[in-house]
Short mmCIF file of C-alpha atoms and ligand atoms in Angstrom, two decimals:
data_model
loop_
_atom_site.label_atom_id
_atom_site.label_comp_id
_atom_site.label_asym_id
_atom_site.label_seq_id
_atom_site.Cartn_x
_atom_site.Cartn_y
_atom_site.Cartn_z
CA MET A 1 -70.41 17.64 55.43
CA VAL A 2 -71.22 14.06 53.67
CA LYS A 3 -69.10 13.50 51.23
CA ILE A 4 -69.70 11.75 47.52
CA CYS A 5 -66.94 10.80 45.38
CA CYS A 6 -67.76 9.56 42.21
CA ILE A 7 -65.12 7.57 40.19
CA GLY A 8 -65.74 7.73 36.56
CA ALA A 9 -66.16 11.71 34.68
CA GLY A 10 -67.73 9.97 31.87
CA TYR A 11 -71.63 10.76 30.24
CA VAL A 12 -73.04 9.09 33.21
CA GLY A 13 -70.58 10.63 36.03
CA GLY A 14 -70.35 13.93 35.53
CA PRO A 15 -74.21 14.72 34.43
CA THR A 16 -75.13 12.95 37.14
CA MET A 17 -73.21 14.63 40.17
CA ALA A 18 -73.43 17.46 38.81
CA VAL A 19 -77.64 17.49 39.25
CA ILE A 20 -76.55 15.71 42.84
CA ALA A 21 -74.68 18.94 43.78
CA LEU A 22 -77.27 21.14 42.49
CA LYS A 23 -79.90 19.88 44.19
CA CYS A 24 -77.99 18.79 47.49
CA PRO A 25 -76.02 22.22 48.43
CA ASP A 26 -75.28 20.72 51.76
CA ILE A 27 -73.31 17.68 50.27
CA GLN A 28 -69.93 18.28 48.65
CA VAL A 29 -69.38 15.75 45.31
CA THR A 30 -66.21 15.69 43.72
CA VAL A 31 -65.77 13.84 40.50
CA VAL A 32 -62.26 11.61 39.68
CA ASP A 33 -60.64 10.42 36.54
CA ILE A 34 -57.62 8.56 35.49
CA SER A 35 -57.84 10.52 32.22
CA SER A 36 -56.37 14.24 33.38
CA GLN A 37 -57.72 15.39 29.55
CA ARG A 38 -61.08 14.55 30.61
CA ILE A 39 -60.85 16.58 34.11
CA ASN A 40 -59.41 19.59 32.54
CA GLY A 41 -62.40 19.29 30.29
CA TRP A 42 -64.60 19.72 33.06
CA ASN A 43 -62.91 22.09 34.37
CA SER A 44 -62.68 24.41 31.93
CA ASP A 45 -65.31 26.24 29.75
CA HIS A 46 -65.67 23.14 27.07
CA LEU A 47 -66.87 20.44 29.17
CA PRO A 48 -66.01 17.56 27.74
CA ILE A 49 -69.13 16.12 26.51
CA TYR A 50 -73.00 17.86 25.28
CA GLU A 51 -75.62 17.68 27.13
CA PRO A 52 -78.58 20.33 27.29
CA GLY A 53 -78.70 22.33 29.87
CA LEU A 54 -75.29 20.72 31.41
CA ASP A 55 -73.53 23.62 31.37
CA GLU A 56 -75.90 25.97 33.45
CA VAL A 57 -75.72 23.24 36.41
CA VAL A 58 -72.14 22.57 35.57
CA LYS A 59 -71.34 27.00 36.16
CA LYS A 60 -73.49 27.20 39.42
CA CYS A 61 -71.87 24.56 41.36
CA ARG A 62 -68.95 23.72 40.14
CA GLY A 63 -65.94 25.31 42.87
CA LYS A 64 -68.61 25.27 45.37
CA ASN A 65 -69.62 21.96 46.45
CA LEU A 66 -68.76 20.00 43.00
CA PHE A 67 -65.12 19.41 41.49
CA PHE A 68 -63.22 17.90 38.76
CA SER A 69 -59.77 15.94 40.02
CA ILE A 70 -57.17 13.31 39.22
CA GLU A 71 -56.44 12.79 42.72
CA VAL A 72 -58.19 9.93 42.54
CA GLU A 73 -57.28 8.19 45.24
CA LYS A 74 -57.04 11.16 48.19
CA HIS A 75 -60.89 11.87 47.31
CA VAL A 76 -62.10 8.28 47.63
CA ALA A 77 -60.22 7.82 50.86
CA GLU A 78 -62.24 11.15 51.86
CA ALA A 79 -65.52 10.49 50.76
CA ASP A 80 -68.39 8.37 53.09
CA ILE A 81 -70.12 7.68 49.23
CA VAL A 82 -68.32 6.05 46.71
CA PHE A 83 -69.90 5.92 43.17
CA VAL A 84 -68.12 3.57 40.39
CA SER A 85 -69.30 4.92 36.47
CA VAL A 86 -66.38 3.42 34.99
CA ASN A 87 -66.24 2.01 31.71
CA THR A 88 -67.72 -1.93 31.51
CA PRO A 89 -67.28 -2.69 27.84
CA THR A 90 -67.58 -5.61 25.88
CA LYS A 91 -64.82 -8.49 26.57
CA THR A 92 -63.11 -8.60 22.85
CA HIS A 93 -61.21 -11.00 24.05
CA GLY A 94 -60.49 -14.45 26.36
CA LEU A 95 -63.59 -15.77 28.25
CA GLY A 96 -66.76 -14.62 26.82
CA ALA A 97 -65.37 -12.32 24.58
CA GLY A 98 -67.55 -10.62 21.52
CA LYS A 99 -70.54 -11.65 24.69
CA ALA A 100 -69.09 -10.66 28.56
CA ALA A 101 -68.74 -7.27 30.26
CA ASP A 102 -65.32 -6.97 30.43
CA LEU A 103 -64.68 -6.02 34.36
CA THR A 104 -61.28 -4.85 34.34
CA TYR A 105 -61.49 -0.95 35.20
CA TRP A 106 -64.58 -1.81 37.64
CA GLU A 107 -61.97 -4.40 39.59
CA SER A 108 -59.04 -1.38 39.29
CA ALA A 109 -61.05 1.18 40.99
CA ALA A 110 -62.54 -1.44 43.63
CA ARG A 111 -59.21 -2.71 44.76
CA MET A 112 -57.93 1.27 44.60
CA ILE A 113 -60.90 1.44 47.24
CA ALA A 114 -60.14 -0.76 49.06
CA ASP A 115 -56.74 -0.57 49.67
CA VAL A 116 -56.96 3.50 50.38
CA SER A 117 -59.83 3.56 52.29
CA LYS A 118 -59.64 3.97 56.24
CA SER A 119 -63.33 5.03 57.29
CA ASP A 120 -66.14 2.73 56.13
CA LYS A 121 -68.05 3.44 53.01
CA ILE A 122 -70.59 3.27 50.95
CA VAL A 123 -69.68 1.60 47.69
CA VAL A 124 -72.29 2.74 44.56
CA GLU A 125 -72.45 0.64 41.74
CA LYS A 126 -73.64 3.27 39.22
CA SER A 127 -72.03 1.59 35.95
CA THR A 128 -74.30 -1.34 34.10
CA VAL A 129 -73.08 -4.20 35.44
CA PRO A 130 -73.65 -8.23 35.07
CA VAL A 131 -75.84 -9.88 37.94
CA LYS A 132 -74.67 -10.60 40.78
CA THR A 133 -70.95 -8.12 40.02
CA ALA A 134 -71.93 -6.40 43.54
CA GLU A 135 -70.63 -10.13 45.21
CA ALA A 136 -67.24 -10.22 43.39
CA ILE A 137 -66.84 -6.76 44.53
CA GLU A 138 -67.64 -7.15 48.15
CA ARG A 139 -65.18 -10.22 48.13
CA ILE A 140 -62.61 -7.78 46.52
CA LEU A 141 -63.73 -5.12 48.89
CA THR A 142 -63.65 -7.47 52.09
CA HIS A 143 -60.44 -9.49 50.91
CA ASN A 144 -58.04 -6.12 50.83
CA ARG A 145 -59.32 -4.28 53.23
CA LYS A 146 -57.66 -2.33 55.95
CA GLY A 147 -60.17 -3.05 59.14
CA THR A 148 -63.22 -0.61 57.66
CA ASN A 149 -66.15 -1.78 56.47
CA PHE A 150 -67.79 -1.60 52.76
CA THR A 151 -71.41 -1.67 52.46
CA ILE A 152 -72.02 -2.14 48.42
CA LEU A 153 -75.51 -1.09 46.98
CA SER A 154 -76.85 -0.88 43.23
CA ASN A 155 -78.07 2.26 41.68
CA PRO A 156 -78.08 1.92 38.44
CA GLU A 157 -78.64 4.75 35.58
CA PHE A 158 -81.68 5.51 33.66
CA LEU A 159 -80.41 8.39 32.15
CA ALA A 160 -80.84 8.85 28.01
CA GLU A 161 -78.16 10.74 26.37
CA GLY A 162 -79.43 13.80 25.09
CA THR A 163 -81.78 14.27 27.63
CA ALA A 164 -79.99 13.51 30.48
CA ILE A 165 -80.20 17.33 32.82
CA LYS A 166 -84.04 16.66 32.13
CA ASP A 167 -83.88 12.69 32.72
CA LEU A 168 -81.52 13.57 36.30
CA PHE A 169 -84.19 16.62 37.24
CA ASN A 170 -87.31 14.25 37.04
CA PRO A 171 -86.59 10.77 36.39
CA ASP A 172 -89.11 8.26 36.06
CA ARG A 173 -87.63 6.53 39.14
CA VAL A 174 -84.36 5.53 41.46
CA LEU A 175 -83.79 1.95 41.51
CA ILE A 176 -81.78 1.30 44.91
CA GLY A 177 -80.85 -2.40 45.51
CA GLY A 178 -79.44 -3.64 48.37
CA ARG A 179 -78.11 -6.33 50.84
CA GLU A 180 -81.33 -7.93 53.37
CA THR A 181 -78.81 -6.88 56.54
CA PRO A 182 -79.58 -4.12 59.01
CA ALA A 183 -76.01 -2.53 57.41
CA GLY A 184 -77.74 -2.62 53.39
CA GLN A 185 -81.54 -1.47 54.94
CA LYS A 186 -79.05 1.42 56.63
CA ALA A 187 -76.81 2.07 53.46
CA ILE A 188 -80.30 2.38 50.89
CA LYS A 189 -81.78 4.37 53.67
CA THR A 190 -78.77 7.12 53.34
CA LEU A 191 -78.88 7.24 49.33
CA ARG A 192 -82.21 7.44 49.28
CA ASP A 193 -81.89 10.35 51.62
CA VAL A 194 -79.61 11.82 49.17
CA TYR A 195 -82.22 11.55 46.29
CA ALA A 196 -85.23 12.59 48.18
CA ASN A 197 -83.45 16.59 47.84
CA TRP A 198 -85.50 16.68 44.52
CA VAL A 199 -87.35 13.37 43.74
CA PRO A 200 -90.56 11.88 45.29
CA MET A 201 -90.23 9.17 47.26
CA GLU A 202 -92.62 7.17 45.61
CA LYS A 203 -90.28 6.93 42.83
CA ILE A 204 -87.41 5.77 44.76
CA ILE A 205 -87.86 2.12 44.53
CA CYS A 206 -85.65 -0.03 46.51
CA THR A 207 -85.24 -3.48 45.96
CA ASN A 208 -82.31 -6.35 46.66
CA LEU A 209 -79.23 -6.13 44.94
CA TRP A 210 -79.33 -8.47 41.81
CA SER A 211 -83.26 -7.30 40.82
CA ALA A 212 -81.19 -3.72 40.45
CA GLU A 213 -78.56 -5.21 38.51
CA LEU A 214 -80.83 -7.04 36.68
CA SER A 215 -83.54 -4.24 35.72
CA LYS A 216 -80.58 -2.10 34.29
CA LEU A 217 -80.02 -5.01 31.99
CA ALA A 218 -84.15 -5.93 31.56
CA ALA A 219 -84.63 -1.96 31.11
CA ASN A 220 -82.17 -1.78 27.78
CA ALA A 221 -83.26 -5.29 26.62
CA PHE A 222 -86.81 -3.79 26.35
CA LEU A 223 -86.11 -0.31 25.11
CA ALA A 224 -83.99 -1.87 21.92
CA GLN A 225 -86.35 -4.46 21.81
CA ARG A 226 -89.34 -2.37 20.57
CA ILE A 227 -86.81 -0.58 18.11
CA SER A 228 -86.07 -4.02 16.39
CA SER A 229 -89.38 -4.71 16.73
CA VAL A 230 -90.72 -1.59 14.63
CA ASN A 231 -87.77 -1.40 12.16
CA ALA A 232 -88.77 -5.51 11.43
CA MET A 233 -91.86 -3.95 10.93
CA SER A 234 -90.24 -1.55 8.59
CA ALA A 235 -88.81 -3.93 5.77
CA LEU A 236 -92.23 -5.60 5.95
CA CYS A 237 -94.20 -2.25 5.14
CA GLU A 238 -91.35 -1.12 2.19
CA ALA A 239 -92.37 -4.91 0.87
CA THR A 240 -96.42 -4.24 1.00
CA GLY A 241 -96.24 -0.85 0.43
CA ALA A 242 -97.43 -0.44 4.55
CA ASP A 243 -96.32 2.79 5.98
CA VAL A 244 -94.33 2.25 8.95
CA SER A 245 -95.05 6.07 10.37
CA GLU A 246 -98.70 5.14 10.15
CA VAL A 247 -98.95 1.61 11.52
CA SER A 248 -96.07 2.88 14.63
CA HIS A 249 -99.08 5.78 15.05
CA SER A 250 -102.07 3.11 14.97
CA ILE A 251 -100.36 0.20 17.18
CA GLY A 252 -98.91 3.21 20.01
CA THR A 253 -103.08 4.72 19.99
CA ASP A 254 -103.25 1.04 22.11
CA SER A 255 -102.56 1.61 25.78
CA ARG A 256 -100.81 -1.45 26.34
CA ILE A 257 -98.20 -0.70 23.99
CA GLY A 258 -98.36 3.24 23.79
CA PRO A 259 -96.39 5.52 21.45
CA LYS A 260 -92.77 6.25 22.78
CA PHE A 261 -89.30 4.31 21.08
CA LEU A 262 -91.81 3.77 18.16
CA ASN A 263 -89.80 5.70 15.46
CA ALA A 264 -88.48 3.24 12.74
CA SER A 265 -84.75 4.30 11.47
CA VAL A 266 -81.40 2.92 10.07
CA GLY A 267 -81.15 0.93 13.68
CA PHE A 268 -79.99 1.74 17.35
CA GLY A 269 -76.66 2.78 18.65
CA GLY A 270 -75.21 4.27 22.07
CA SER A 271 -72.99 2.77 24.27
CA CYS A 272 -75.47 0.59 26.13
CA PHE A 273 -77.95 -1.42 23.95
CA GLN A 274 -75.65 -3.75 22.45
CA LYS A 275 -73.71 -4.26 24.82
CA ASP A 276 -76.19 -5.08 27.75
CA ILE A 277 -77.88 -7.37 25.43
CA LEU A 278 -75.27 -9.18 24.62
CA ASN A 279 -73.90 -9.03 28.58
CA LEU A 280 -77.25 -10.59 29.21
CA VAL A 281 -76.96 -13.18 26.38
CA TYR A 282 -73.81 -14.50 28.24
CA ILE A 283 -75.65 -14.05 31.41
CA CYS A 284 -78.27 -16.67 29.78
CA GLU A 285 -76.13 -18.93 28.53
CA CYS A 286 -74.38 -18.99 31.77
CA ASN A 287 -77.09 -19.93 33.19
CA GLY A 288 -78.10 -22.65 31.16
CA LEU A 289 -80.74 -20.96 29.32
CA PRO A 290 -79.78 -20.95 25.60
CA GLU A 291 -83.73 -20.53 24.70
CA VAL A 292 -84.07 -17.04 26.32
CA ALA A 293 -80.32 -16.35 25.01
CA ASN A 294 -80.80 -16.58 21.28
CA TYR A 295 -84.60 -14.69 21.99
CA TRP A 296 -82.47 -11.85 23.20
CA LYS A 297 -79.76 -12.48 20.40
CA GLN A 298 -82.53 -11.70 17.76
CA VAL A 299 -82.94 -8.26 18.84
CA ILE A 300 -79.30 -7.41 17.68
CA LYS A 301 -79.37 -9.36 14.83
CA VAL A 302 -82.34 -7.28 13.35
CA ASN A 303 -80.68 -4.09 14.43
CA ASP A 304 -77.59 -5.52 12.50
CA TYR A 305 -80.10 -6.67 9.21
CA GLN A 306 -81.52 -3.15 9.59
CA LYS A 307 -78.28 -0.99 8.64
CA SER A 308 -76.82 -3.58 5.85
CA ARG A 309 -80.23 -3.52 4.26
CA PHE A 310 -79.80 0.49 4.63
CA VAL A 311 -76.73 -0.07 2.58
CA ASN A 312 -77.76 -2.38 -0.02
CA ARG A 313 -80.40 0.00 -0.51
CA VAL A 314 -78.16 3.12 -1.25
CA VAL A 315 -75.75 0.64 -3.34
CA SER A 316 -78.70 -1.13 -5.51
CA SER A 317 -80.12 2.01 -5.98
CA MET A 318 -77.16 4.10 -7.45
CA PHE A 319 -76.87 1.35 -10.42
CA ASN A 320 -75.57 -1.36 -7.87
CA THR A 321 -72.39 1.01 -7.71
CA VAL A 322 -71.40 3.63 -5.48
CA SER A 323 -67.82 3.56 -6.72
CA THR A 324 -65.51 6.64 -6.66
CA LYS A 325 -69.20 8.21 -5.89
CA LYS A 326 -69.82 11.57 -3.52
CA ILE A 327 -72.04 10.27 -0.48
CA ALA A 328 -72.96 12.58 1.75
CA ILE A 329 -73.38 11.84 5.55
CA LEU A 330 -75.30 14.21 7.55
CA GLY A 331 -75.41 13.32 10.62
CA PHE A 332 -72.36 10.93 12.57
CA ALA A 333 -73.52 10.81 16.32
CA PHE A 334 -75.86 7.92 17.48
CA LYS A 335 -78.82 10.69 18.06
CA LYS A 336 -79.74 14.13 17.79
CA ASP A 337 -78.48 16.10 20.83
CA THR A 338 -75.26 14.63 21.65
CA GLY A 339 -72.16 13.99 20.37
CA ASP A 340 -71.45 10.22 21.55
CA THR A 341 -70.91 8.46 18.12
CA ARG A 342 -70.63 4.75 20.66
CA GLU A 343 -71.81 1.70 18.39
CA THR A 344 -73.70 4.83 15.72
CA PRO A 345 -75.00 2.75 12.88
CA ALA A 346 -73.62 5.58 10.77
CA ILE A 347 -70.31 3.85 11.15
CA ASP A 348 -71.84 0.38 9.54
CA VAL A 349 -73.29 2.64 7.00
CA CYS A 350 -69.70 4.31 6.35
CA LYS A 351 -68.04 1.70 6.31
CA GLY A 352 -70.55 -0.58 4.06
CA LEU A 353 -70.14 2.46 1.84
CA LEU A 354 -66.60 2.74 1.55
CA GLY A 355 -66.40 -1.15 0.68
CA ASP A 356 -68.27 -0.43 -2.19
CA LYS A 357 -65.04 2.21 -3.05
CA ALA A 358 -67.86 5.12 -2.33
CA ARG A 359 -66.38 9.15 -1.21
CA LEU A 360 -67.86 10.34 1.67
CA SER A 361 -68.31 13.61 3.30
CA ILE A 362 -69.82 13.58 6.11
CA TYR A 363 -71.25 16.48 8.28
CA ASP A 364 -72.25 16.11 12.10
CA PRO A 365 -72.61 19.35 13.96
CA GLN A 366 -71.72 18.07 17.06
CA VAL A 367 -68.96 15.20 16.19
CA THR A 368 -64.84 16.14 15.32
CA GLU A 369 -63.06 15.17 12.49
CA ASP A 370 -60.92 13.52 14.70
CA GLN A 371 -64.04 11.44 16.39
CA ILE A 372 -65.37 10.38 12.97
CA THR A 373 -61.23 9.27 12.05
CA LYS A 374 -61.08 7.19 14.79
CA ASP A 375 -64.58 5.76 14.55
CA LEU A 376 -64.18 4.43 11.31
CA SER A 377 -60.48 2.98 11.67
CA MET A 378 -61.23 1.50 15.26
CA ARG A 379 -62.24 -2.43 15.85
CA LYS A 380 -65.38 -2.84 16.77
CA PHE A 381 -65.75 -2.42 20.82
CA ASP A 382 -62.48 -0.43 21.60
CA LYS A 383 -65.00 2.82 22.02
CA ASP A 384 -65.56 1.76 25.23
CA HIS A 385 -62.36 1.88 26.43
CA PRO A 386 -60.98 4.78 28.63
CA ALA A 387 -60.15 7.29 25.25
CA HIS A 388 -55.86 6.87 26.25
CA LEU A 389 -56.31 3.39 26.13
CA GLN A 390 -57.63 3.43 22.59
CA PRO A 391 -55.80 3.33 19.48
CA PRO A 392 -54.04 6.49 18.21
CA SER A 393 -56.45 7.43 14.51
CA PRO A 394 -54.53 7.69 11.72
CA THR A 395 -54.69 10.92 10.36
CA SER A 396 -57.05 10.82 7.87
CA ILE A 397 -58.85 8.41 5.67
CA LYS A 398 -58.53 7.94 1.93
CA GLN A 399 -62.01 8.72 0.33
CA VAL A 400 -63.36 10.52 3.57
CA SER A 401 -63.90 14.30 4.39
CA VAL A 402 -65.30 15.78 6.96
CA VAL A 403 -66.53 19.33 6.43
CA TRP A 404 -68.62 21.96 9.18
CA ASP A 405 -71.70 22.15 6.47
CA ALA A 406 -74.41 20.50 5.11
CA TYR A 407 -74.74 22.50 2.10
CA GLU A 408 -70.97 21.63 1.57
CA ALA A 409 -71.09 17.77 2.75
CA VAL A 410 -73.76 17.50 -0.16
CA LYS A 411 -72.18 19.59 -3.02
CA ASP A 412 -71.92 17.49 -6.33
CA ALA A 413 -73.13 14.43 -4.08
CA HIS A 414 -75.07 11.69 -6.40
CA GLY A 415 -76.60 10.72 -3.08
CA VAL A 416 -77.40 12.27 0.52
CA CYS A 417 -77.88 9.80 3.65
CA ILE A 418 -79.49 11.15 6.66
CA MET A 419 -77.85 9.36 9.22
CA THR A 420 -79.23 11.59 12.49
CA GLU A 421 -81.82 13.14 13.54
CA TRP A 422 -80.74 16.44 14.17
CA ASP A 423 -83.61 19.27 13.35
CA GLU A 424 -81.27 21.22 11.29
CA PHE A 425 -81.98 18.42 8.55
CA LYS A 426 -85.57 18.86 8.52
CA LYS A 427 -85.15 22.84 7.87
CA LEU A 428 -82.65 21.75 5.09
CA ASP A 429 -83.20 23.98 1.80
CA TYR A 430 -84.04 20.77 -0.18
CA GLN A 431 -84.60 22.72 -3.24
CA LYS A 432 -80.70 24.56 -2.61
CA VAL A 433 -79.20 20.52 -1.94
CA TYR A 434 -81.01 19.77 -4.92
CA ASP A 435 -79.37 22.07 -7.15
CA SER A 436 -76.05 21.70 -5.98
CA MET A 437 -75.94 17.80 -6.79
CA GLN A 438 -75.36 15.96 -9.27
CA LYS A 439 -78.59 14.42 -11.10
CA PRO A 440 -80.25 12.05 -10.42
CA ALA A 441 -79.93 13.10 -7.42
CA PHE A 442 -80.75 10.48 -4.21
CA VAL A 443 -82.08 10.96 -0.53
CA PHE A 444 -81.89 8.04 1.63
CA ASP A 445 -83.28 9.07 4.81
CA GLY A 446 -82.42 6.84 7.92
CA ARG A 447 -83.96 8.83 9.95
CA ASN A 448 -87.66 9.78 8.22
CA VAL A 449 -87.03 12.59 9.21
CA VAL A 450 -87.68 14.49 5.70
CA ASP A 451 -91.06 15.47 3.71
CA VAL A 452 -90.60 12.33 1.28
CA GLY A 453 -93.46 14.50 -1.06
CA VAL A 454 -91.68 17.37 -0.89
CA LEU A 455 -88.55 16.03 -1.83
CA ARG A 456 -90.47 14.06 -4.72
CA LYS A 457 -91.37 16.89 -6.10
CA ILE A 458 -88.10 18.65 -6.23
CA GLY A 459 -86.83 15.87 -8.35
CA PHE A 460 -85.16 13.85 -5.90
CA ILE A 461 -85.68 9.63 -5.84
CA VAL A 462 -86.11 9.44 -2.00
CA TYR A 463 -86.09 6.32 0.22
CA SER A 464 -87.36 7.02 3.62
CA ILE A 465 -86.68 3.61 6.20
CA GLY A 466 -90.12 1.79 5.83
CA LYS A 467 -92.56 4.10 3.62
CA PRO A 468 -93.95 3.30 -0.33
CA LEU A 469 -91.10 2.65 -1.82
CA ASP A 470 -90.32 5.60 -5.36
CA PRO A 471 -91.16 3.84 -8.00
CA TRP A 472 -87.31 3.98 -9.29
CA LEU A 473 -86.53 2.12 -6.30
CA LYS A 474 -88.82 -0.46 -6.32
CA ASP A 475 -87.76 -3.57 -8.59
CA MET A 476 -83.97 -2.81 -6.64
CA PRO A 477 -83.16 -6.20 -4.04
CA ALA A 478 -83.47 -4.82 -0.30
CA VAL A 479 -80.39 -7.26 0.76
CA ALA A 480 -78.28 -8.40 -1.14
P1 NAI B 501 -67.54 6.95 29.84
O1 NAI B 501 -66.13 6.28 28.56
O2 NAI B 501 -67.95 8.41 29.22
O3 NAI B 501 -66.66 7.02 31.46
C1 NAI B 501 -66.44 6.26 32.18
C2 NAI B 501 -65.27 7.34 32.51
O4 NAI B 501 -64.31 6.42 33.83
C3 NAI B 501 -63.58 7.42 31.94
O5 NAI B 501 -63.67 9.13 31.70
C4 NAI B 501 -62.69 7.06 32.16
O6 NAI B 501 -61.37 7.41 31.67
C5 NAI B 501 -63.00 6.44 33.82
N1 NAI B 501 -62.43 5.44 34.28
C6 NAI B 501 -62.49 4.07 33.66
N2 NAI B 501 -61.30 3.10 35.07
C7 NAI B 501 -61.15 4.44 35.91
C8 NAI B 501 -60.49 4.60 37.18
N3 NAI B 501 -60.28 2.57 37.63
N4 NAI B 501 -60.35 4.98 38.07
C9 NAI B 501 -61.11 6.28 37.06
N5 NAI B 501 -61.48 6.53 36.18
C10 NAI B 501 -62.02 5.78 35.31
O7 NAI B 501 -68.95 5.55 30.23
P2 NAI B 501 -70.45 6.44 30.60
O8 NAI B 501 -71.17 6.14 29.71
O9 NAI B 501 -70.05 7.32 31.76
O10 NAI B 501 -70.67 4.69 31.21
C11 NAI B 501 -70.01 4.49 32.38
C12 NAI B 501 -71.33 3.24 32.95
O11 NAI B 501 -72.33 3.77 32.69
C13 NAI B 501 -70.73 2.23 31.89
O12 NAI B 501 -70.97 0.92 33.03
C14 NAI B 501 -72.22 2.22 30.95
O13 NAI B 501 -72.77 1.31 30.82
C15 NAI B 501 -73.15 3.15 32.46
N6 NAI B 501 -74.29 3.43 31.70
C16 NAI B 501 -74.22 4.85 30.83
C17 NAI B 501 -75.54 5.59 29.91
C18 NAI B 501 -74.77 6.56 28.99
O14 NAI B 501 -75.80 7.07 28.41
N7 NAI B 501 -74.18 6.40 28.57
C19 NAI B 501 -76.63 5.39 30.86
C20 NAI B 501 -76.67 4.68 31.60
C21 NAI B 501 -75.65 3.65 32.09
#
């Protein structure tokens, strides 16, 4: 029986390996992690991450050909194929701080693989890494090996949180990069055969190592660029009276542009887009390409602009101060159908409002109070490190309360900010919301989920990103 071991039981390692186990009953899959809390979670009824459909997949295979363990070295030693799906956060100090990828966790995983291996292995980069990482990893493996051979492959993951299982069942493509040597080509074939159990051959793209590594960074940069492009348009729409939804629809019907990923919002979040673009920027700078670096940097600048523009709209609409006013924050996750809050725009918006001394009442159906407290007290980039290395969170933050019901959050609030497009926020009884709020009652929709016309009829003053402005807001400054 072929044995696969995956180092890193996170948002990528867990779901990806569960689906491989489901689709390949003849392969034994073990997911290992240094965090016993994470592994205990995977072995319990409350999985450590929320993804629609994930519970069913894990339940079907766990204990049969899918295992979760903290015995990292033992399972790596026994495996034929080792996936590495550990954190690759942005460096917070030293050379390249704030941009370059921190490969500490990858390097320590590679050293451990070399140290414990007694048989030849294929080592697969699943984490998103800078171009040419495979070369560095190869060096670590070959200089530390004990008579064994390692072949390295790049197999970046393209799943999106919230739809991970759907994406893994039916991927747009699977990308496998390897060396153009006989050993490299043989390893590509071995991994291709694993995916071929359920992915059509024409969707499995095989390239050289560097193309595979760069394609992942490029894909995330293009996706984020699309969001920043439509968000840049949203500011212009507000200034001119155009409606960003109508503009998106009109341009999306052009088959060269396409309709997906054209929703204006308060900004993109998630663990990957910002980190991967910063990484791309750094690689461009290191390769003497400052113009290319600046081009991609702008995608992040527009994202930051969009978040501060939103905060400014809130404060300026509410008589230029939110001091001591209760603001309800609906949604904290970076998008719906996930509990992940890494780089969620809600963090920057909440911090901006707290900076103006607002009182926040936060509700998200999937994010715990502990998580929100941590997020609002942590420094940028700290979130992307393994949980046990993160600073402990304070027990509470003055001015912030976390509640478990949207109606509780909005009670006596002066304003409501919608930060995540959870379906339940579309279906709220907005008359009931209005009745329970202070007047004038404001709604600031950062995801364009509410029906602006209906809410205005109820009596709300509504700001919805990129939509024609409420007469109330028209004369207010957009940016401080
Ligand atoms: P995560 O933080 O959820 O999981 C990483 C896990 O690796 C943690 O549980 C950590 O404890 C473990 N770990 C770190 N060092 C270890 C070591 N030496 N030995 C054993 N376990 C170790 O991260 P996530 O989101 O799964 O991301 C992993 C990689 O996949 C990153 O490079 C990310 O950029 C990439 N990626 C993430 C996607 C996402 O949607 N989250 C999508 C595609 C790629």
